[in-house]
PDB file of C-alpha atoms in Angstrom:
ATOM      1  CA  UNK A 266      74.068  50.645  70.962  1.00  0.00           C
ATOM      2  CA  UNK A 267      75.764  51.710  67.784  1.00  0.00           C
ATOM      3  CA  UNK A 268      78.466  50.929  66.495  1.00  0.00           C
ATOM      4  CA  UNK A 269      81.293  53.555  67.833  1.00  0.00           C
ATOM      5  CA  UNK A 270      80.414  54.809  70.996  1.00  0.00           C
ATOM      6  CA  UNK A 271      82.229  56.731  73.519  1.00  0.00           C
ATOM      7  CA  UNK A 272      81.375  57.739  77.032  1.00  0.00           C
ATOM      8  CA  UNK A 273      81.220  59.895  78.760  1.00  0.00           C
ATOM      9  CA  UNK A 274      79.714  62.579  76.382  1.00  0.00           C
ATOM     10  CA  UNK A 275      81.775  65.022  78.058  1.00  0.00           C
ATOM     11  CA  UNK A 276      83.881  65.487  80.137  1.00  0.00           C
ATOM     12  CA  UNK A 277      85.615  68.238  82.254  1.00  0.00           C
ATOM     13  CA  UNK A 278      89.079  68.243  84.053  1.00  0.00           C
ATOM     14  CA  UNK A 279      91.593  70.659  85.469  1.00  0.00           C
ATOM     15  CA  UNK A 280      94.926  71.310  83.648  1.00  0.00           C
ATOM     16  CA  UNK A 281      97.431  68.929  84.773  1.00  0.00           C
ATOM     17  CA  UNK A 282      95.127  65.620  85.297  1.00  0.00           C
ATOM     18  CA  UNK A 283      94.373  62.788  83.269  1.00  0.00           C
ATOM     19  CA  UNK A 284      91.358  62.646  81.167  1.00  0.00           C
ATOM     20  CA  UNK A 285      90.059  58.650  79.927  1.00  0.00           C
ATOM     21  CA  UNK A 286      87.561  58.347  77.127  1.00  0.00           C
ATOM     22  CA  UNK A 287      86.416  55.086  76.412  1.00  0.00           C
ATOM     23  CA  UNK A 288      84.537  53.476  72.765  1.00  0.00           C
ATOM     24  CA  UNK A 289      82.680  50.699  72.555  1.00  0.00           C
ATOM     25  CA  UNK A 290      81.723  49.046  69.045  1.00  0.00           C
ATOM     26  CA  UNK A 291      79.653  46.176  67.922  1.00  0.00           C
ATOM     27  CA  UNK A 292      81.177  44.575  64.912  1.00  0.00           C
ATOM     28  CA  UNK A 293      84.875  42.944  64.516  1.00  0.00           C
ATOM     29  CA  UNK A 294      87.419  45.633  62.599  1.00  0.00           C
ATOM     30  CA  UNK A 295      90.761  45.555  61.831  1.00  0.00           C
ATOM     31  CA  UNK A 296      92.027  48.626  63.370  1.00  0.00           C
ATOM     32  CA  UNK A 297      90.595  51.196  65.412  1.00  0.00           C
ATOM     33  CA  UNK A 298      91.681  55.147  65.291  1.00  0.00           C
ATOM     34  CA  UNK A 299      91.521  58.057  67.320  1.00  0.00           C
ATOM     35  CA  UNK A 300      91.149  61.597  66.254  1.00  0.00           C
ATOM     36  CA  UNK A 301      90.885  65.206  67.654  1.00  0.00           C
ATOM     37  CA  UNK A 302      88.657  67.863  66.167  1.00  0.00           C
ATOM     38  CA  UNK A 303      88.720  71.162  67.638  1.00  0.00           C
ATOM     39  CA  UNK A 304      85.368  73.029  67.196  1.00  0.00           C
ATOM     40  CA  UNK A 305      84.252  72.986  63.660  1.00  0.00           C
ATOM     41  CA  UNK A 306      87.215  72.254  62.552  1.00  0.00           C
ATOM     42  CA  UNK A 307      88.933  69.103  60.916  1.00  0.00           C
ATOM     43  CA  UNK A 308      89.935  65.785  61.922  1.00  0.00           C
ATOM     44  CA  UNK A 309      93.150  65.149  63.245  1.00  0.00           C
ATOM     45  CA  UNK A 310      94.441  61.537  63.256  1.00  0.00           C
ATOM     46  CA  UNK A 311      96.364  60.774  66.819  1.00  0.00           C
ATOM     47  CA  UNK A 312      97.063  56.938  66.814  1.00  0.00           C
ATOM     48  CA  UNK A 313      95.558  53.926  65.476  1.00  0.00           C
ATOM     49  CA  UNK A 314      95.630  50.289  67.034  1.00  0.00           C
ATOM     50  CA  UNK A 315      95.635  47.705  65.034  1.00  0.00           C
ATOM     51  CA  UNK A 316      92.967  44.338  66.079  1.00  0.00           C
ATOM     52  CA  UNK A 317      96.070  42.114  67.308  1.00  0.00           C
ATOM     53  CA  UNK A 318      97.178  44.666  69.527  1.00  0.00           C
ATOM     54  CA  UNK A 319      96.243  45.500  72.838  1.00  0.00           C
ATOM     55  CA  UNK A 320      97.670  48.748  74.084  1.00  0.00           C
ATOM     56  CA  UNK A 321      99.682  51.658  72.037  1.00  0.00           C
ATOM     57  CA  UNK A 322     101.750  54.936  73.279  1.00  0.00           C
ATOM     58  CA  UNK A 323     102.024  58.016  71.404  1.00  0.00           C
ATOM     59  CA  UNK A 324     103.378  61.295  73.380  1.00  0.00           C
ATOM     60  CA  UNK A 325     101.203  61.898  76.155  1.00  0.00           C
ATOM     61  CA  UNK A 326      98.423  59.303  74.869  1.00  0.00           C
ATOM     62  CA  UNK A 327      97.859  55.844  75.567  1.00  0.00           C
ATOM     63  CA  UNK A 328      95.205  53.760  73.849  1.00  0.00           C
ATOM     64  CA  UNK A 329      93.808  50.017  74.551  1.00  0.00           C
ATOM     65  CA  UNK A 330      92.390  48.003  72.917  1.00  0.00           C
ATOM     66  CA  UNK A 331      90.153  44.862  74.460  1.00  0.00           C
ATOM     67  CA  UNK A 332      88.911  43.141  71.138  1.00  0.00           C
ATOM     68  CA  UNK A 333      87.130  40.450  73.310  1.00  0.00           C
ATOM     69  CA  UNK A 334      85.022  43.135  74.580  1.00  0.00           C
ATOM     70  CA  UNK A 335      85.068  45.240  71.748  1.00  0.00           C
ATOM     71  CA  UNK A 336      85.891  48.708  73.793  1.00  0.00           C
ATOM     72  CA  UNK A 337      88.922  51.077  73.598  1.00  0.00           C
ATOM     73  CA  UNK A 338      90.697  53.713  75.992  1.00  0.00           C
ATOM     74  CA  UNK A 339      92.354  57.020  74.905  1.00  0.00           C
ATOM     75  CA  UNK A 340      94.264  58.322  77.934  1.00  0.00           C
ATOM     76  CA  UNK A 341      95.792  61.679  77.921  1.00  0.00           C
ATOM     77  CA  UNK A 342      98.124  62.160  80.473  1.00  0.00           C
ATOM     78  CA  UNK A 343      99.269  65.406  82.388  1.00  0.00           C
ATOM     79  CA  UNK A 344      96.155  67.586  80.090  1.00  0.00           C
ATOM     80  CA  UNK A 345      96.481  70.631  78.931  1.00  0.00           C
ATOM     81  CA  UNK A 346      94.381  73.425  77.895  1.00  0.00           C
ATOM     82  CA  UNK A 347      95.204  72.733  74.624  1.00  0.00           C
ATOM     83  CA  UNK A 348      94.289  69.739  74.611  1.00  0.00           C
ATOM     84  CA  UNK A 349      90.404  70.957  74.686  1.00  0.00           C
ATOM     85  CA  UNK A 350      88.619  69.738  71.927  1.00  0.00           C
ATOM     86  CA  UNK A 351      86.264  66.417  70.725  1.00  0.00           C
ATOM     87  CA  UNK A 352      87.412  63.136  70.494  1.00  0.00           C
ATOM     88  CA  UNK A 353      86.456  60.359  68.431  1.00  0.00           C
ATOM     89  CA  UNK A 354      87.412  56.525  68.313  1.00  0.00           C
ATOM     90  CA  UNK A 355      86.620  55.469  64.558  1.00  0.00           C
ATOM     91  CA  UNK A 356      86.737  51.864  63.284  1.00  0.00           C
ATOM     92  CA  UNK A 357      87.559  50.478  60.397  1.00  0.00           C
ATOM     93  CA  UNK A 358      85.950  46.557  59.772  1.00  0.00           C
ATOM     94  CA  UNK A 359      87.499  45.371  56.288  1.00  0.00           C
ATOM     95  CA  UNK A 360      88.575  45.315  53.089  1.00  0.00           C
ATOM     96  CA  UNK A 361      85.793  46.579  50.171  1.00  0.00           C
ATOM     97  CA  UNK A 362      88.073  45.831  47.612  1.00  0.00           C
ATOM     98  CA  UNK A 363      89.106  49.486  47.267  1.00  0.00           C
ATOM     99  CA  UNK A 364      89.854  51.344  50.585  1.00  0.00           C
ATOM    100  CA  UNK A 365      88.350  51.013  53.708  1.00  0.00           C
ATOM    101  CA  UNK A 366      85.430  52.928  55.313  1.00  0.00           C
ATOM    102  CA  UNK A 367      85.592  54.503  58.930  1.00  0.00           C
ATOM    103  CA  UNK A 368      82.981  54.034  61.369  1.00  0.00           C
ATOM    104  CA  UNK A 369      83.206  56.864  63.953  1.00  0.00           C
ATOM    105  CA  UNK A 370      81.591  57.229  67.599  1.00  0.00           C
ATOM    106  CA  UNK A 371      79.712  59.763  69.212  1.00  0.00           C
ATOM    107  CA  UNK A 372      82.775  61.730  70.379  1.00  0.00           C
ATOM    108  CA  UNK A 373      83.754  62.913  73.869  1.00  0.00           C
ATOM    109  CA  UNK A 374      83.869  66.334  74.590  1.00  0.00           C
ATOM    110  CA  UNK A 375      86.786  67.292  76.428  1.00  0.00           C
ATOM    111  CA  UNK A 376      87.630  70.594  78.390  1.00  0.00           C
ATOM    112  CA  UNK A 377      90.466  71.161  80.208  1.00  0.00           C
ATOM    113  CA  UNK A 378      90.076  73.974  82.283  1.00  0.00           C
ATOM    114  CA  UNK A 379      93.542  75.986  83.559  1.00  0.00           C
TER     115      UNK A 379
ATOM    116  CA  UNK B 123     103.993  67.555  55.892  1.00  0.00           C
ATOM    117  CA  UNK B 124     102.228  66.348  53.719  1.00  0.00           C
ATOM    118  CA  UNK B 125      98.583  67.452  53.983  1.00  0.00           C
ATOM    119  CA  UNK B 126      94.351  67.203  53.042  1.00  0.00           C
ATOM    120  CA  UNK B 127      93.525  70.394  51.280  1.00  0.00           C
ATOM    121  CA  UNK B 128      89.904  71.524  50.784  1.00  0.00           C
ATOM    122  CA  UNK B 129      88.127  74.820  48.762  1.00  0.00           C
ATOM    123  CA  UNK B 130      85.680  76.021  49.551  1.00  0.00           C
ATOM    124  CA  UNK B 131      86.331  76.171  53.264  1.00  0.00           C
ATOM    125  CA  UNK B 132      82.788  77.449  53.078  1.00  0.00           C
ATOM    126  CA  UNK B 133      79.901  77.133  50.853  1.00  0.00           C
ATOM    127  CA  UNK B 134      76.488  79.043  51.000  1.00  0.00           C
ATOM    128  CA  UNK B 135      73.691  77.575  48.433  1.00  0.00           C
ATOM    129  CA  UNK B 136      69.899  78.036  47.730  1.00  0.00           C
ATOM    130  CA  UNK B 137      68.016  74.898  47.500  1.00  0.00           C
ATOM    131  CA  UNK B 138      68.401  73.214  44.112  1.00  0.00           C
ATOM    132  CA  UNK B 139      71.698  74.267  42.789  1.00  0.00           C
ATOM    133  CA  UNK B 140      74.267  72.143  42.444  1.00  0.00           C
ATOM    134  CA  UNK B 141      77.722  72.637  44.279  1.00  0.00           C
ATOM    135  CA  UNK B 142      81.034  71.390  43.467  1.00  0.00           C
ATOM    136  CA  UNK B 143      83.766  70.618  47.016  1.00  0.00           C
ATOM    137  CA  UNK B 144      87.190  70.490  45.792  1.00  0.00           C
ATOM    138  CA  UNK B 145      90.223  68.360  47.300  1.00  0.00           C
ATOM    139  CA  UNK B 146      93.302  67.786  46.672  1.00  0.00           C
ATOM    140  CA  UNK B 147      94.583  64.121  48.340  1.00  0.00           C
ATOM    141  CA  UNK B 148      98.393  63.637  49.643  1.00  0.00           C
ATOM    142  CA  UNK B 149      99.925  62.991  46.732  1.00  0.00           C
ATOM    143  CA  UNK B 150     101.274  59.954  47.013  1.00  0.00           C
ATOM    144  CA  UNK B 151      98.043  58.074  48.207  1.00  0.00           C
ATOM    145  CA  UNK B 152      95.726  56.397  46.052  1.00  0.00           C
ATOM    146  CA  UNK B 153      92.681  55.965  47.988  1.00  0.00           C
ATOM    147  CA  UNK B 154      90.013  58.418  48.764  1.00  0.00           C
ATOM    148  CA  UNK B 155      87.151  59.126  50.672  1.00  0.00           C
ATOM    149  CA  UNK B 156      84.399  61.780  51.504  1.00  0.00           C
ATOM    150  CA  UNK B 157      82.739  61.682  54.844  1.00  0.00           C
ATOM    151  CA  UNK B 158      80.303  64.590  56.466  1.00  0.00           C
ATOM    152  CA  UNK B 159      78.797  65.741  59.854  1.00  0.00           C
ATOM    153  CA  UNK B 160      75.786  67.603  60.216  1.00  0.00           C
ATOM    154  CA  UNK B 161      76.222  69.579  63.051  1.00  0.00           C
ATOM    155  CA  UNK B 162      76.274  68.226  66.042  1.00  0.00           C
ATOM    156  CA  UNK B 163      76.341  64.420  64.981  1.00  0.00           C
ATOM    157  CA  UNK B 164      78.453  62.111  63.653  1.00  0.00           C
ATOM    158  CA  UNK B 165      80.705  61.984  61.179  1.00  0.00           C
ATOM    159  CA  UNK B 166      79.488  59.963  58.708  1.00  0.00           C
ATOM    160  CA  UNK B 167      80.946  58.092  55.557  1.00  0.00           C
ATOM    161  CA  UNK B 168      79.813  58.738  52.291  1.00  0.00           C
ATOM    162  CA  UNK B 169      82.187  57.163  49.516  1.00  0.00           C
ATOM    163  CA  UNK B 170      85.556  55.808  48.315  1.00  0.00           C
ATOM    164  CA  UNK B 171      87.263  55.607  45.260  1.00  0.00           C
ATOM    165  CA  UNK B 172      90.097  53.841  44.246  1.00  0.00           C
ATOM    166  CA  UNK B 173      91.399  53.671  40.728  1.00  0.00           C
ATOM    167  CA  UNK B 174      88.565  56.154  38.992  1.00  0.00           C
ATOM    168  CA  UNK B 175      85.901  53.957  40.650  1.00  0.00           C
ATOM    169  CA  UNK B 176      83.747  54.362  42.903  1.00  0.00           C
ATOM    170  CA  UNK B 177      84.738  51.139  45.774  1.00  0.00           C
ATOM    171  CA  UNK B 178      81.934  51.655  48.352  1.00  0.00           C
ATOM    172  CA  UNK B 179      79.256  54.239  49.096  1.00  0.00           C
ATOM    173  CA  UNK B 180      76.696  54.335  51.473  1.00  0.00           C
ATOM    174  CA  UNK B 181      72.838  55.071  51.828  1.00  0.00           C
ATOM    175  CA  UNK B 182      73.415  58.357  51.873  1.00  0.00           C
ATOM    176  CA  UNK B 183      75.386  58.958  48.607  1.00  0.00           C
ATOM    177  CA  UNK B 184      72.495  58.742  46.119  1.00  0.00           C
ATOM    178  CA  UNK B 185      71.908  59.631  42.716  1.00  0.00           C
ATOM    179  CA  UNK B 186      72.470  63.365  43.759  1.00  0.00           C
ATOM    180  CA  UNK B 187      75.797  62.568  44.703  1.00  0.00           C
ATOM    181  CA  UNK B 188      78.835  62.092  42.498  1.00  0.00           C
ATOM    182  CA  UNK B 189      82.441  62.337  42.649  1.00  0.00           C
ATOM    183  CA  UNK B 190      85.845  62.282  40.205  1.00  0.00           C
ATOM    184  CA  UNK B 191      88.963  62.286  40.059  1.00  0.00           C
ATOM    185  CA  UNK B 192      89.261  64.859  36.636  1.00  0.00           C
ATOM    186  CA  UNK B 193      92.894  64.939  37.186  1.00  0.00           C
ATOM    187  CA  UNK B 194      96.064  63.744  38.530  1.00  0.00           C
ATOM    188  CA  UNK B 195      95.463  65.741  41.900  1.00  0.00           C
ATOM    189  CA  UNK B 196      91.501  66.804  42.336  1.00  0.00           C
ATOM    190  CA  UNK B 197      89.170  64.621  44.113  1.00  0.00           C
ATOM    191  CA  UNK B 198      85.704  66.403  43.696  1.00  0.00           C
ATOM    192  CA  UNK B 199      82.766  65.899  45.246  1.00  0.00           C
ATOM    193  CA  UNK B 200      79.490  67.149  43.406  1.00  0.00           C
ATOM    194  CA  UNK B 201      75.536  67.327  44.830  1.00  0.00           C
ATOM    195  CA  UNK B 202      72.989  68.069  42.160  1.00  0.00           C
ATOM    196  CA  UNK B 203      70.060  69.491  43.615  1.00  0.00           C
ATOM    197  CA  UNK B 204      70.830  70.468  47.230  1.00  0.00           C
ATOM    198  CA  UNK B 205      68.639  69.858  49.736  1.00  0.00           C
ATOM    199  CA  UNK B 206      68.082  71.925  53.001  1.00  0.00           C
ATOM    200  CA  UNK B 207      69.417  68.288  54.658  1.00  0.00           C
ATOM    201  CA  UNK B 208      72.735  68.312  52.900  1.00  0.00           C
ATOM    202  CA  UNK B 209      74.114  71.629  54.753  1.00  0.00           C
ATOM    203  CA  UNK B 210      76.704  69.594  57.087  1.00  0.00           C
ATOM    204  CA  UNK B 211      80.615  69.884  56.978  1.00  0.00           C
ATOM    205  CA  UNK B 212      82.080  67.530  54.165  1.00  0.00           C
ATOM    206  CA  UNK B 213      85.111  65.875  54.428  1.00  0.00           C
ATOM    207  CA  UNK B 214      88.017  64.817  52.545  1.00  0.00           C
ATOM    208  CA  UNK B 215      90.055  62.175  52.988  1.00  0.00           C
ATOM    209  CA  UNK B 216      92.800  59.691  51.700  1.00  0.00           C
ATOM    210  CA  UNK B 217      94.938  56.876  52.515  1.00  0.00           C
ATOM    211  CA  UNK B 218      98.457  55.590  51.240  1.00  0.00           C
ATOM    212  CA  UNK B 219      96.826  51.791  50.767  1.00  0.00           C
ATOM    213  CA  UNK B 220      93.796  49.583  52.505  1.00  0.00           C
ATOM    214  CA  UNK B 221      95.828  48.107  54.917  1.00  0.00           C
ATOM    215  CA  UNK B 222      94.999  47.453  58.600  1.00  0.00           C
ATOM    216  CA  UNK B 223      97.454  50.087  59.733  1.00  0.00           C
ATOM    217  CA  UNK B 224      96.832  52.612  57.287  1.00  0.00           C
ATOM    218  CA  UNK B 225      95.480  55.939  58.207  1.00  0.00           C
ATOM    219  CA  UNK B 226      93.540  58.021  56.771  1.00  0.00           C
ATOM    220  CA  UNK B 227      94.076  61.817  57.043  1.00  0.00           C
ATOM    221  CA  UNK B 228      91.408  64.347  56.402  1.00  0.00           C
ATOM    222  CA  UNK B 229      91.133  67.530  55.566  1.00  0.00           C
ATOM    223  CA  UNK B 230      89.732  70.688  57.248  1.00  0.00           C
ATOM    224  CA  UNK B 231      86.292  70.539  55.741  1.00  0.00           C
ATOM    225  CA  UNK B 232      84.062  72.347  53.742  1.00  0.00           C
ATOM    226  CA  UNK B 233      81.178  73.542  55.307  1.00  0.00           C
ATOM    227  CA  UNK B 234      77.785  73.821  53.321  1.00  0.00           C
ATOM    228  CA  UNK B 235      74.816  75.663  54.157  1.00  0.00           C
ATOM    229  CA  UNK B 236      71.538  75.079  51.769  1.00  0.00           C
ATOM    230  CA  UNK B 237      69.265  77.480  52.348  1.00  0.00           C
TER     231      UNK B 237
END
């Protein structure tokens, strides 16, 4: 598998549940990030985990973080409509000497339907 | 707050010309990056700079590629000689620093179509 991949590929939930979208990666990273892109549009950043920790809350998200088996979790709780839209874990491995490159995954697609 | 900006939001190009995507980083950051996404894929990264250089690039960002930093608040990205294979929406991004909780926040895109 590649490095950065989330399953399911898409996934489709009523307005009110909880929608989990996992990423798995192969190499060892410093932090791994989350973002949101509505349809063509751009990337919005929702919460990054840094390597030494295991689980992070933001709002109605919670993300994990399992470094010994290199997989993550974004859990949105209580979903909302507006909350339709791809999402993408993204991992960042090290330093290049000038900024660090992101890695993303496949992205999920979410729909929340009302 | 503080945000990515990106012109075109659109770009339409024949084959061969060369096109120039503008950005303008948050202003306080001093690292910067350009990613794209043909449609339907991944993103993928394409370069960073960090202090007028060039700090990474990958496979993709060959000699038709360039970028600069012409002033104290453009980040440009330019492609020579377009290919049909470069129309994808290009990115913008930048970070504060390189640390391992810095973020990096991107801008809306500029989509390119080669034809």
């Amino acid at each position: 598998s590649q490095q950065g991949e989330e399953d399911p590929q898409a996934l489709s939930i009523q307005e009110g549940e909880n929608a989990t979208m996992n990423c798995s990666y192969k190499t060892s990273i410093n932090n791994l990030q989350w973002y949101r892109q509505n349809s063509g549009r751009g990337l919005v950043h929702l919460i990054l985990i840094r390597s030494n920790e295991r689980e992070k809350h933001s709002g109605r998200l919670r993300v994990t973080l399992d470094t010994s088996k290199k997989s993550s979790s974004l859990l949105i709780t209580a979903s909302r409509a507006a909350d339709t839209a791809s999402y993408f874990c993204a991992t960042e491995g090290g330093y290049t000497g000038g900024g660090n490159k992101l890695t993303f995954g496949t992205g999920t697609q979410l729909k929340v339907e009302l | 707050e503080p945000e990515v900006t990106q012109t075109p939001s659109h770009q339409v190009t024949q084959m061969g010309q060369e096109v120039i995507l503008r950005c303008v980083p948050i202003s306080n950051h001093l690292y910067f990056y350009w990613y794209r996404q043909i449609l339907g894929q991944k993103v993928e990264f394409l370069v960073s700079f960090y202090n007028n250089e060039i700090s990474e690039k990958s496979e993709i960002f060959d000699d038709q590629f360039s970028v600069e930093r012409p002033d104290g608040s453009n980040f440009t990205l330019k492609i020579r000689s377009t290919k049909l294979e470069d129309s994808a929406m290009y990115f913008c991004a930048s970070s504060e620093g390189r640390g391992p909780q810095e973020t990096q926040y991107f801008g809306p895109g500029t989509r390119l179509l080669v034809l």
